[in-house]
mmCIF file with all atom_site columns, C-alpha atoms in Angstrom:
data_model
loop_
_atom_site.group_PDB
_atom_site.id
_atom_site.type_symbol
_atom_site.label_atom_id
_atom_site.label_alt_id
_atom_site.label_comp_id
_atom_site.label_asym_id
_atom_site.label_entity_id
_atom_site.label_seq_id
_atom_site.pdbx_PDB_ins_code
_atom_site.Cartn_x
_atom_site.Cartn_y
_atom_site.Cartn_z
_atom_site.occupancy
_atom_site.B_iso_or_equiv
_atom_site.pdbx_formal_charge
_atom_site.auth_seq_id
_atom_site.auth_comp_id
_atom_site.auth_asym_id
_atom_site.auth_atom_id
_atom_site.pdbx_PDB_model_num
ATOM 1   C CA . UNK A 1 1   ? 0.000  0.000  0.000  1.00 52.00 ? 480 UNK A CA 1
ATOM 2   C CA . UNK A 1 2   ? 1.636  3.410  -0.978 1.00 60.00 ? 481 UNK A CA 1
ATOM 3   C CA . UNK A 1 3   ? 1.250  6.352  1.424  1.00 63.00 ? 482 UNK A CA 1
ATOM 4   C CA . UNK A 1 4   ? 0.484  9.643  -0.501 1.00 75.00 ? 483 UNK A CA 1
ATOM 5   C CA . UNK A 1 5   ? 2.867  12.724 0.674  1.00 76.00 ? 484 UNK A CA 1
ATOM 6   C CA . UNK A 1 6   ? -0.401 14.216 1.398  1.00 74.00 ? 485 UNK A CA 1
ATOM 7   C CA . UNK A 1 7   ? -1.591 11.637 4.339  1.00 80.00 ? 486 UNK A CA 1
ATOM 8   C CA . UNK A 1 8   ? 2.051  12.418 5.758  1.00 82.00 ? 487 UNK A CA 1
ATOM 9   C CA . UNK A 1 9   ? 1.510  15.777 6.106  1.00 85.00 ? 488 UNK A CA 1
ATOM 10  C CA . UNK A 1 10  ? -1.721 15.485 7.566  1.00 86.00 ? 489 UNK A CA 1
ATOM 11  C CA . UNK A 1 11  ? -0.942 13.016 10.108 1.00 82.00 ? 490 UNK A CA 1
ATOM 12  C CA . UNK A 1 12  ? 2.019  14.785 11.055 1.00 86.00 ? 491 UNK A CA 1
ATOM 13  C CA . UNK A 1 13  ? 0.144  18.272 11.574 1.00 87.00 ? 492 UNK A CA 1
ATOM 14  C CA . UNK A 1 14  ? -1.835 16.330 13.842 1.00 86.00 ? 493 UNK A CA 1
ATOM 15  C CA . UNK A 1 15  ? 0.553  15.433 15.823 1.00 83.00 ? 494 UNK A CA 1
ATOM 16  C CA . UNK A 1 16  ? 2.215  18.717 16.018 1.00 88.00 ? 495 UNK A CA 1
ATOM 17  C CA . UNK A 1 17  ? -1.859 20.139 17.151 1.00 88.00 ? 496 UNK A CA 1
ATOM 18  C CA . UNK A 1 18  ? -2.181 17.321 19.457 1.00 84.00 ? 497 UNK A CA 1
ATOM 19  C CA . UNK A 1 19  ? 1.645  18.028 21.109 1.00 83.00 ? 498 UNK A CA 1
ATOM 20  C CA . UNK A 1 20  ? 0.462  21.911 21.487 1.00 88.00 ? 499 UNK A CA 1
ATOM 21  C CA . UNK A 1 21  ? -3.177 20.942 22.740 1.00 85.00 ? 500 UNK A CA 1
ATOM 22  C CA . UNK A 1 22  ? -1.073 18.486 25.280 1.00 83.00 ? 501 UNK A CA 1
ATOM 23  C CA . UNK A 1 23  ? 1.008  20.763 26.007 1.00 85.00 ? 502 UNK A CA 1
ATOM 24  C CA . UNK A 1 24  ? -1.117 24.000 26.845 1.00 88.00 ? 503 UNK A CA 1
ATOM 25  C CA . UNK A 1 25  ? -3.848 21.659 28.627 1.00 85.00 ? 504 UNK A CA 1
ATOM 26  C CA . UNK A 1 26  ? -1.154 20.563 31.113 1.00 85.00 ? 505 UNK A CA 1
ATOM 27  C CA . UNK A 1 27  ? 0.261  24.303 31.282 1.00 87.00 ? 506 UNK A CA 1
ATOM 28  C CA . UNK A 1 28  ? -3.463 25.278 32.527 1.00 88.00 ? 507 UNK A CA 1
ATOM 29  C CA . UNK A 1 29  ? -4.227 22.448 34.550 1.00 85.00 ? 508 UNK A CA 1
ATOM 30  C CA . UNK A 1 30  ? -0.675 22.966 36.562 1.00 87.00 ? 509 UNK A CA 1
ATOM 31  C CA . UNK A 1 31  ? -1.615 26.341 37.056 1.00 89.00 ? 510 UNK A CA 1
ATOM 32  C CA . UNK A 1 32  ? -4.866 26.061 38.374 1.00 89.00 ? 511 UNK A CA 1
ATOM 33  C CA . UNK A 1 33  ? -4.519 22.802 40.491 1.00 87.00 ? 512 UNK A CA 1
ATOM 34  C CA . UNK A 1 34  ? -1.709 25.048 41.973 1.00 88.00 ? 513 UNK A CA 1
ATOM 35  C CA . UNK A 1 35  ? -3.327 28.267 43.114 1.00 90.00 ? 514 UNK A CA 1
ATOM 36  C CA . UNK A 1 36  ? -6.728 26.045 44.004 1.00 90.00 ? 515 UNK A CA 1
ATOM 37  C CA . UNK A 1 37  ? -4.187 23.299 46.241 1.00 88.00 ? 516 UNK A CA 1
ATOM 38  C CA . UNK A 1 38  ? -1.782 26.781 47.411 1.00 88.00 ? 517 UNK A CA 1
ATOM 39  C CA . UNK A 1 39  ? -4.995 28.980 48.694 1.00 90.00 ? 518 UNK A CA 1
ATOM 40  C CA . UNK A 1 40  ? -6.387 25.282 50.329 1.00 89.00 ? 519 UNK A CA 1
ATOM 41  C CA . UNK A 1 41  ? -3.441 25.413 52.684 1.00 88.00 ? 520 UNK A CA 1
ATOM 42  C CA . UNK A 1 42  ? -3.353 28.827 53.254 1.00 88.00 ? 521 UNK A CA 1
ATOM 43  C CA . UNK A 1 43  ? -6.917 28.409 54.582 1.00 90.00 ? 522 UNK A CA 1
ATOM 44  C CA . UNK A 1 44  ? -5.649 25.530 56.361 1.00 90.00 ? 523 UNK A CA 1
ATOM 45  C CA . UNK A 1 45  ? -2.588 26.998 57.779 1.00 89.00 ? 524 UNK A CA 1
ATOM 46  C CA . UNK A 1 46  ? -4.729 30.111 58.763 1.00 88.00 ? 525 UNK A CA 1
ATOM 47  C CA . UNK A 1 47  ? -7.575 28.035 60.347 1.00 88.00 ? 526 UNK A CA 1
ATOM 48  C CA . UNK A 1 48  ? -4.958 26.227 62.660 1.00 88.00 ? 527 UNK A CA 1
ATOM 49  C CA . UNK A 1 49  ? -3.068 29.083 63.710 1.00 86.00 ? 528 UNK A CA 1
ATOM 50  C CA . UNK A 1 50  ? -6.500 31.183 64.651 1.00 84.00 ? 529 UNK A CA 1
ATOM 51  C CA . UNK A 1 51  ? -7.517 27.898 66.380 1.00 83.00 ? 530 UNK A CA 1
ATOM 52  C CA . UNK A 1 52  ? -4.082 27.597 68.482 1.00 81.00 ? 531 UNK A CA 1
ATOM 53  C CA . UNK A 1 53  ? -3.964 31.792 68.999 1.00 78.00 ? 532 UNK A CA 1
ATOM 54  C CA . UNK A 1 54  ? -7.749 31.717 69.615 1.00 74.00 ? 533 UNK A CA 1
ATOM 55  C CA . UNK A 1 55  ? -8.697 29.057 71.950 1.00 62.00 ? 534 UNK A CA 1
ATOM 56  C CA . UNK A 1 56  ? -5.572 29.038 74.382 1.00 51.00 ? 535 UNK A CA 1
ATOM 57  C CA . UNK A 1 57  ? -5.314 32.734 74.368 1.00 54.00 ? 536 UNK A CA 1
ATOM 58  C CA . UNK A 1 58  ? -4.994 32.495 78.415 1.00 55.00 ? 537 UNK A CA 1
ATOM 59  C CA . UNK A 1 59  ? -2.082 30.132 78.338 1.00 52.00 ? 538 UNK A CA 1
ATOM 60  C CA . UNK A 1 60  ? -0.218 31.993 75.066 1.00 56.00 ? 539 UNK A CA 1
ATOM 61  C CA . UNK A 1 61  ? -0.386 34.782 76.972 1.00 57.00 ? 540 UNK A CA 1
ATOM 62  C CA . UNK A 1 62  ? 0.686  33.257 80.257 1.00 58.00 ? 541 UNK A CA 1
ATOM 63  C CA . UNK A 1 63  ? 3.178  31.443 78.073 1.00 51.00 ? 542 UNK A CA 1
ATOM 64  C CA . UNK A 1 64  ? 2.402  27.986 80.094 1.00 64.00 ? 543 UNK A CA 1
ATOM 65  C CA . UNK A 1 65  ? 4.951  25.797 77.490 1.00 71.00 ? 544 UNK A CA 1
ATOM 66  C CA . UNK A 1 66  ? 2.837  23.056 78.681 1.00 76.00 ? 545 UNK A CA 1
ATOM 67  C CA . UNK A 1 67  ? -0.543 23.920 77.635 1.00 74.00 ? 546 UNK A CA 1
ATOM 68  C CA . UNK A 1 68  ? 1.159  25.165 75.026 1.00 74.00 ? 547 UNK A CA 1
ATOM 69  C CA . UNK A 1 69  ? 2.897  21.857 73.496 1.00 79.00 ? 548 UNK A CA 1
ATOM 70  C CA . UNK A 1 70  ? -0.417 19.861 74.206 1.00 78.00 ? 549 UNK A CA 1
ATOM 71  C CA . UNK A 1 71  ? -2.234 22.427 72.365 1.00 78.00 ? 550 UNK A CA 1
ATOM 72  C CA . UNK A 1 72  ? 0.131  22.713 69.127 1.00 82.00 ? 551 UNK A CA 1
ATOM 73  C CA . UNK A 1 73  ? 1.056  18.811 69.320 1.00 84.00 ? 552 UNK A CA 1
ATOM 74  C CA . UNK A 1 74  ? -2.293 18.054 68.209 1.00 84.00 ? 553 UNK A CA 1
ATOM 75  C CA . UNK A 1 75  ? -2.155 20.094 64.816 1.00 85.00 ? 554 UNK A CA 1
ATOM 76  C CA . UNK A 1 76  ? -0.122 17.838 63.323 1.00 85.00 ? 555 UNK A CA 1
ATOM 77  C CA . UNK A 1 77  ? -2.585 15.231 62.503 1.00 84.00 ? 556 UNK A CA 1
ATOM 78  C CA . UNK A 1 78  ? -3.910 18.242 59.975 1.00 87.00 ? 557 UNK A CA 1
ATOM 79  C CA . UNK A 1 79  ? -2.787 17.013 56.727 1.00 87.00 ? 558 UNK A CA 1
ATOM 80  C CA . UNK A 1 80  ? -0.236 19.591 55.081 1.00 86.00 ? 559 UNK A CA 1
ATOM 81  C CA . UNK A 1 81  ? 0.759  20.923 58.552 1.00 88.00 ? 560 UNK A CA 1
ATOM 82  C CA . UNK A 1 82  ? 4.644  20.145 58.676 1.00 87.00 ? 561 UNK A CA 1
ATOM 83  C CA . UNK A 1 83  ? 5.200  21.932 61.928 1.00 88.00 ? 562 UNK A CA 1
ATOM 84  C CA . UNK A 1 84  ? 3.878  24.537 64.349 1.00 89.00 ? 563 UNK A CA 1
ATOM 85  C CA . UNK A 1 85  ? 6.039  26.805 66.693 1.00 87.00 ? 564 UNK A CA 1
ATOM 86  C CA . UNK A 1 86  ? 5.144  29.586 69.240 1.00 84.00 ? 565 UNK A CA 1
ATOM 87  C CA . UNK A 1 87  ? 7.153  32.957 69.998 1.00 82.00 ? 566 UNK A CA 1
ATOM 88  C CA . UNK A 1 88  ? 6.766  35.286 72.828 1.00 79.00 ? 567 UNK A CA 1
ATOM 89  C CA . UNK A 1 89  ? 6.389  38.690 71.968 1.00 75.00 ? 568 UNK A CA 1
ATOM 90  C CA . UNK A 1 90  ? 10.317 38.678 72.382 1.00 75.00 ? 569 UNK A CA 1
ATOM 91  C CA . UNK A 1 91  ? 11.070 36.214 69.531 1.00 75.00 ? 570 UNK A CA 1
ATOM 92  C CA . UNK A 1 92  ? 11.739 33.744 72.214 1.00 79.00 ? 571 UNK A CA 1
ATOM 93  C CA . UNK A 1 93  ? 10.692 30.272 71.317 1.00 81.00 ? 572 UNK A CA 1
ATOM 94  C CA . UNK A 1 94  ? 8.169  28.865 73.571 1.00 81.00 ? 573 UNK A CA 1
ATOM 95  C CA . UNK A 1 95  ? 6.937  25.360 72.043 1.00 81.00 ? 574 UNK A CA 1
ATOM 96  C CA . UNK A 1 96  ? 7.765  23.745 69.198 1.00 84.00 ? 575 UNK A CA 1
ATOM 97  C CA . UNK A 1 97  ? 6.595  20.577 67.080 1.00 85.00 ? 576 UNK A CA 1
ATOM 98  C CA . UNK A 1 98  ? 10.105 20.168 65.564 1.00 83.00 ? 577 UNK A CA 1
ATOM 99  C CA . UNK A 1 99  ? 12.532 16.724 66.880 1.00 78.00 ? 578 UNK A CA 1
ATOM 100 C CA . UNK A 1 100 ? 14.795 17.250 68.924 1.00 80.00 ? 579 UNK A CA 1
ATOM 101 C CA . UNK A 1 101 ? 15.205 21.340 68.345 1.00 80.00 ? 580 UNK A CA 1
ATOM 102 C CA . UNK A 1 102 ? 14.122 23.978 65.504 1.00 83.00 ? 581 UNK A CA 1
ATOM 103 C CA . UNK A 1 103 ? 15.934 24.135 62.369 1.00 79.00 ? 582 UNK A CA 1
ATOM 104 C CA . UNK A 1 104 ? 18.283 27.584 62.768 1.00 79.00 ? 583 UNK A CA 1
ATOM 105 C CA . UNK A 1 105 ? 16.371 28.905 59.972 1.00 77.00 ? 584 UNK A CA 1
ATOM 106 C CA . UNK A 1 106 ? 13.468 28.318 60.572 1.00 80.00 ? 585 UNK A CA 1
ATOM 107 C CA . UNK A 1 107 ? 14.598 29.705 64.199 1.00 81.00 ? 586 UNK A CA 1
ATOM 108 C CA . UNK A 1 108 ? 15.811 32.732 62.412 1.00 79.00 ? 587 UNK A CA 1
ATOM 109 C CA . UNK A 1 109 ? 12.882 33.597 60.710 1.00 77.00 ? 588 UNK A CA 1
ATOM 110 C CA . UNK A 1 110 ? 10.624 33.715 63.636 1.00 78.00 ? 589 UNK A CA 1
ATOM 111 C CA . UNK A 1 111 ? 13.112 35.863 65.676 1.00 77.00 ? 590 UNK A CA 1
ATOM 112 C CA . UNK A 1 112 ? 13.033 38.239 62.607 1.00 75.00 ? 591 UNK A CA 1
ATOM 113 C CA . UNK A 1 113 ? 9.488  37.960 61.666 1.00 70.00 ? 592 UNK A CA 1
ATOM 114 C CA . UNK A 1 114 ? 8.866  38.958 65.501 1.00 64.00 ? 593 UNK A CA 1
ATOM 115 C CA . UNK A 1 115 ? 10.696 42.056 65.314 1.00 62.00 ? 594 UNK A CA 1
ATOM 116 C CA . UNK A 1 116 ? 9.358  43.449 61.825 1.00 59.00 ? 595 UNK A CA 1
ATOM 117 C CA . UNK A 1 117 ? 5.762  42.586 62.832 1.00 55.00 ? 596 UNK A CA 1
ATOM 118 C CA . UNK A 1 118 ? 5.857  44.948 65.989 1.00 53.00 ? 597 UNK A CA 1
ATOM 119 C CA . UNK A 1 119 ? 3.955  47.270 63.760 1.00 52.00 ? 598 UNK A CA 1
ATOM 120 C CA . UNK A 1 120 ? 2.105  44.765 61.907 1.00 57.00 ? 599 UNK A CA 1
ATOM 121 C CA . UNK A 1 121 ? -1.221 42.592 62.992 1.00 61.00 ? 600 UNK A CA 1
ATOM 122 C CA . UNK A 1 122 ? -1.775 40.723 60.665 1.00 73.00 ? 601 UNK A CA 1
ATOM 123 C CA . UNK A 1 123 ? -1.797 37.306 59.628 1.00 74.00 ? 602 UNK A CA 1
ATOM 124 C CA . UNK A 1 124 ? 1.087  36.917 56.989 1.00 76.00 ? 603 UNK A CA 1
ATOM 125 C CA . UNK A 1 125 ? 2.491  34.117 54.898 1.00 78.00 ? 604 UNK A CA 1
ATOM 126 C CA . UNK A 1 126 ? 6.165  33.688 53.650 1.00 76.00 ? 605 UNK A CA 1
ATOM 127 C CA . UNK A 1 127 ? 7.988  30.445 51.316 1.00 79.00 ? 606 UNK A CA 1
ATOM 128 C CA . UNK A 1 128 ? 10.355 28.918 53.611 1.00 79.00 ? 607 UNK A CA 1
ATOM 129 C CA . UNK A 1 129 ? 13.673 26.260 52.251 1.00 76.00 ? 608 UNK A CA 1
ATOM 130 C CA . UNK A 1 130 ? 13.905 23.840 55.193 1.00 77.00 ? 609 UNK A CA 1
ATOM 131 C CA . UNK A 1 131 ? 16.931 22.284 55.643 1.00 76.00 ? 610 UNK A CA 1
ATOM 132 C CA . UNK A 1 132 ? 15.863 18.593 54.681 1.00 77.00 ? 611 UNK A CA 1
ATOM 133 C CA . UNK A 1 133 ? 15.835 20.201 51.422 1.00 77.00 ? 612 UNK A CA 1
ATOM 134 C CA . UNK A 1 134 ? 11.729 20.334 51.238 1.00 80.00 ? 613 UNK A CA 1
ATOM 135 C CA . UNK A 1 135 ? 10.182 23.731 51.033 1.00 82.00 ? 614 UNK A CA 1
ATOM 136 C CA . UNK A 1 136 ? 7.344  24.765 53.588 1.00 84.00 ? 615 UNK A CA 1
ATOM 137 C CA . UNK A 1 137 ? 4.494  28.003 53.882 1.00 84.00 ? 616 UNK A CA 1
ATOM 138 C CA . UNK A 1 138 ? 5.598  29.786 56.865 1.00 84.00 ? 617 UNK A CA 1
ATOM 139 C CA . UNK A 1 139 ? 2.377  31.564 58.178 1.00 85.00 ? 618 UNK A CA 1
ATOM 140 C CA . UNK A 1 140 ? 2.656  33.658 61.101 1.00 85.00 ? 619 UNK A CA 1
ATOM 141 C CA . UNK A 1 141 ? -0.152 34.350 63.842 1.00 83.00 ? 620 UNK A CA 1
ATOM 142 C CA . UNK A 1 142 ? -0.296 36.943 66.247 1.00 81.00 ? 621 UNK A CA 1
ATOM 143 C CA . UNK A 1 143 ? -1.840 36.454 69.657 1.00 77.00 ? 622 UNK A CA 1
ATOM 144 C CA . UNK A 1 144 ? -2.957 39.949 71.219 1.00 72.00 ? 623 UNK A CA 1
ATOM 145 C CA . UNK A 1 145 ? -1.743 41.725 68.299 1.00 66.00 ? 624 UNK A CA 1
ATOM 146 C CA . UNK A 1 146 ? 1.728  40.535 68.956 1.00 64.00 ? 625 UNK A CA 1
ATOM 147 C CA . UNK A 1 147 ? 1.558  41.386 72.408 1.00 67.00 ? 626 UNK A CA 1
ATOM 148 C CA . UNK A 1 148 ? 1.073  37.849 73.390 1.00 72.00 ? 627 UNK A CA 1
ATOM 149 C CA . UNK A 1 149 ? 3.428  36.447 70.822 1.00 78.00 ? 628 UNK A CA 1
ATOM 150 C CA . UNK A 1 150 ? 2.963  34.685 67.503 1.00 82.00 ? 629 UNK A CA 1
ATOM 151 C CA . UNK A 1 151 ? 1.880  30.869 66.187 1.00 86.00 ? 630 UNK A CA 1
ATOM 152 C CA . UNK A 1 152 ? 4.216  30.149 63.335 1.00 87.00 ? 631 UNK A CA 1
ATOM 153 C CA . UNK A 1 153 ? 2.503  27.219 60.976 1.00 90.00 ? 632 UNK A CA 1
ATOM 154 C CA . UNK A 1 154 ? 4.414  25.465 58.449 1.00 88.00 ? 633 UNK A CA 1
ATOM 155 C CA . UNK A 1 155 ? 2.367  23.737 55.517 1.00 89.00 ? 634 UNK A CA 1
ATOM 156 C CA . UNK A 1 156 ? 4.248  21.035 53.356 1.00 87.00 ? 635 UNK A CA 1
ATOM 157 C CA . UNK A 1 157 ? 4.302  22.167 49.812 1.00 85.00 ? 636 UNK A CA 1
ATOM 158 C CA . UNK A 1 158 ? 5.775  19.019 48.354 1.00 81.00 ? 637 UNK A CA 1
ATOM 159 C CA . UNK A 1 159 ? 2.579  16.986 49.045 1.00 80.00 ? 638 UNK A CA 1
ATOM 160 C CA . UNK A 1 160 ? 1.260  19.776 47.038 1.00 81.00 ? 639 UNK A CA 1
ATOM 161 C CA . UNK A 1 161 ? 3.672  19.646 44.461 1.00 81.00 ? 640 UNK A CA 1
ATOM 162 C CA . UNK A 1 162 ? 3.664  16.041 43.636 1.00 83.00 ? 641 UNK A CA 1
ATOM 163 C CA . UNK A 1 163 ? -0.594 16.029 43.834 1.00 83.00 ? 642 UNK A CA 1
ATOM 164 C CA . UNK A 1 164 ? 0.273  18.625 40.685 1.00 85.00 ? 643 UNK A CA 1
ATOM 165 C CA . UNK A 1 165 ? 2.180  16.077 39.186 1.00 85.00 ? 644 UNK A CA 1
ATOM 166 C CA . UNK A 1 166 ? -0.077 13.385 39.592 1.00 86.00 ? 645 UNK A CA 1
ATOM 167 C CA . UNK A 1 167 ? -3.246 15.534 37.876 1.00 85.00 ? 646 UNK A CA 1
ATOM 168 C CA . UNK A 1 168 ? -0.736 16.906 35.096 1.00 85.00 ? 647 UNK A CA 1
ATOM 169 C CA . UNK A 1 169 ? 0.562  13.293 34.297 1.00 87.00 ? 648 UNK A CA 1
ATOM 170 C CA . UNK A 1 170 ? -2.951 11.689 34.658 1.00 86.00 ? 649 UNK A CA 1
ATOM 171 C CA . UNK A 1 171 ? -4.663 14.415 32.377 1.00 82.00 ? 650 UNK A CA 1
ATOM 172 C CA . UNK A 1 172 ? -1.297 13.659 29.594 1.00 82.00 ? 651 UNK A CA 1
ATOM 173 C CA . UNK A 1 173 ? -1.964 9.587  29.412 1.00 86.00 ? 652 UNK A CA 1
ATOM 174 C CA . UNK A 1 174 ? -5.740 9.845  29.240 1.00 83.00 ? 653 UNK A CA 1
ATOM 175 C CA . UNK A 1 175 ? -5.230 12.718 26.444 1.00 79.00 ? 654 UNK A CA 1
ATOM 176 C CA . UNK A 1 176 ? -2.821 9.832  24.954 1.00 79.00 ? 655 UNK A CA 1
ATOM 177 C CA . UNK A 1 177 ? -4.850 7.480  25.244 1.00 83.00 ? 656 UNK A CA 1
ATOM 178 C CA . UNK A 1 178 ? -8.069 9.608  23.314 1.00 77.00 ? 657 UNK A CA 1
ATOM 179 C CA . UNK A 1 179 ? -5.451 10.766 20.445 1.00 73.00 ? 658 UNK A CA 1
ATOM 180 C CA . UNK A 1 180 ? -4.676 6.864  19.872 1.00 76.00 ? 659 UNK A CA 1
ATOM 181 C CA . UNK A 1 181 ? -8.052 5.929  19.873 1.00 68.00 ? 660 UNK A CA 1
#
C-alpha cells in the first residue's frame, strides 16, 4: 500500500496540534490545580493558627509551654501541617513541634518575623527552604496583636507539588490514550 505525501503531512500536523493541545492543557491544569491546592493550605494553615492563637489565648499569653505543646502537638494530625512553633512577643521560642530542636532557619525567621511585625497585625504568609531540602508556607499568627506572641505554621508544599504532578501526568496519558483511539 503506498502512502500519498499528502496523508504524511496530515498526520504529522496532527501530531504537532495534538503536542500543542497536550502541552497548553497541562500548562493550565498545573496552574490552576496550583493556586486552588496553594490557597487550600493557606486556609488551612490560617484556620490552625486562629484555632491555636484563639482558643488558648490564656495560656499563650501566660506562656504555660505546657498547655502550650499539648495544644500545638495536636495540629499535626492536619494534613499539610509540617510543623507549628510559638514565639513570645520577644522572639523567644516557647513550644515547638520540631525533633529534637528547631531548624536555625526556621529559628531565624521567627526571631526576625517577631521584630518586623511589631507594627504589623496581621496574619502573613512567607515560602520557607527547610533544611531537609523540602520547602514549607511559613504563616505567622499573632496572639494579642503581637503582644502575646505569635503561632508560626508550616504547611508542606511538596505533598502539594507532587498532587500537581499526579493531575498533570494523569490528564497527559488519558489525552494519549483519546489521540490513539
Amino acid at each position: 500500500m503506498i502512502r500519498s505525501r499528502l496523508f504524511r503531512r496530515t498526520l504529522l500536523g496532527m501530531l504537532v496540534l495534538f503536542g500543542f493541545y497536550a502541552l497548553a492543557v497541562s500548562a493550565g491544569s498545573d496552574i490552576f490545580t496550583r493556586r486552588q491546592l496553594m490557597r487550600e493550605s493557606e486556609a488551612t494553615a490560617r484556620a490552625v493558627a486562629q484555632s491555636i492563637a484563639g482558643s488558648s489565648m490564656d495560656s499563650l499569653y501566660g506562656l504555660d509551654p505546657i498547655t502550650i505543646q499539648s495544644r500545638i502537638d495536636q495540629y499535626l494530625s492536619v494534613p499539610g501541617v509540617r510543623y507549628a512553633l510559638v514565639t513570645a512577643s520577644s522572639g523567644d521560642i516557647v513550644a515547638h513541634t520540631f525533633a529534637p530542636v528547631v531548624p536555625e532557619d526556621v529559628r531565624a525567621l521567627a526571631r526576625s518575623l517577631s521584630d518586623a511585625r511589631k507594627a504589623d497585625s496581621t496574619f502573613q504568609q512567607y515560602d520557607v527552604d527547610l533544611p531537609d531540602g523540602s520547602a514549607a508556607l511559613h504563616c505567622v499568627m499573632p496572639v494579642y496583636e503581637g503582644l502575646g506572641g505569635y503561632v508560626h505554621i508550616g504547611m508542606d508544599r511538596s505533598s502539594l507539588d507532587s498532587h500537581v504532578g499526579h493531575v498533570v501526568r494523569s490528564q497527559q496519558i488519558l489525552a494519549l490514550v483519546f489521540f490513539c483511539v
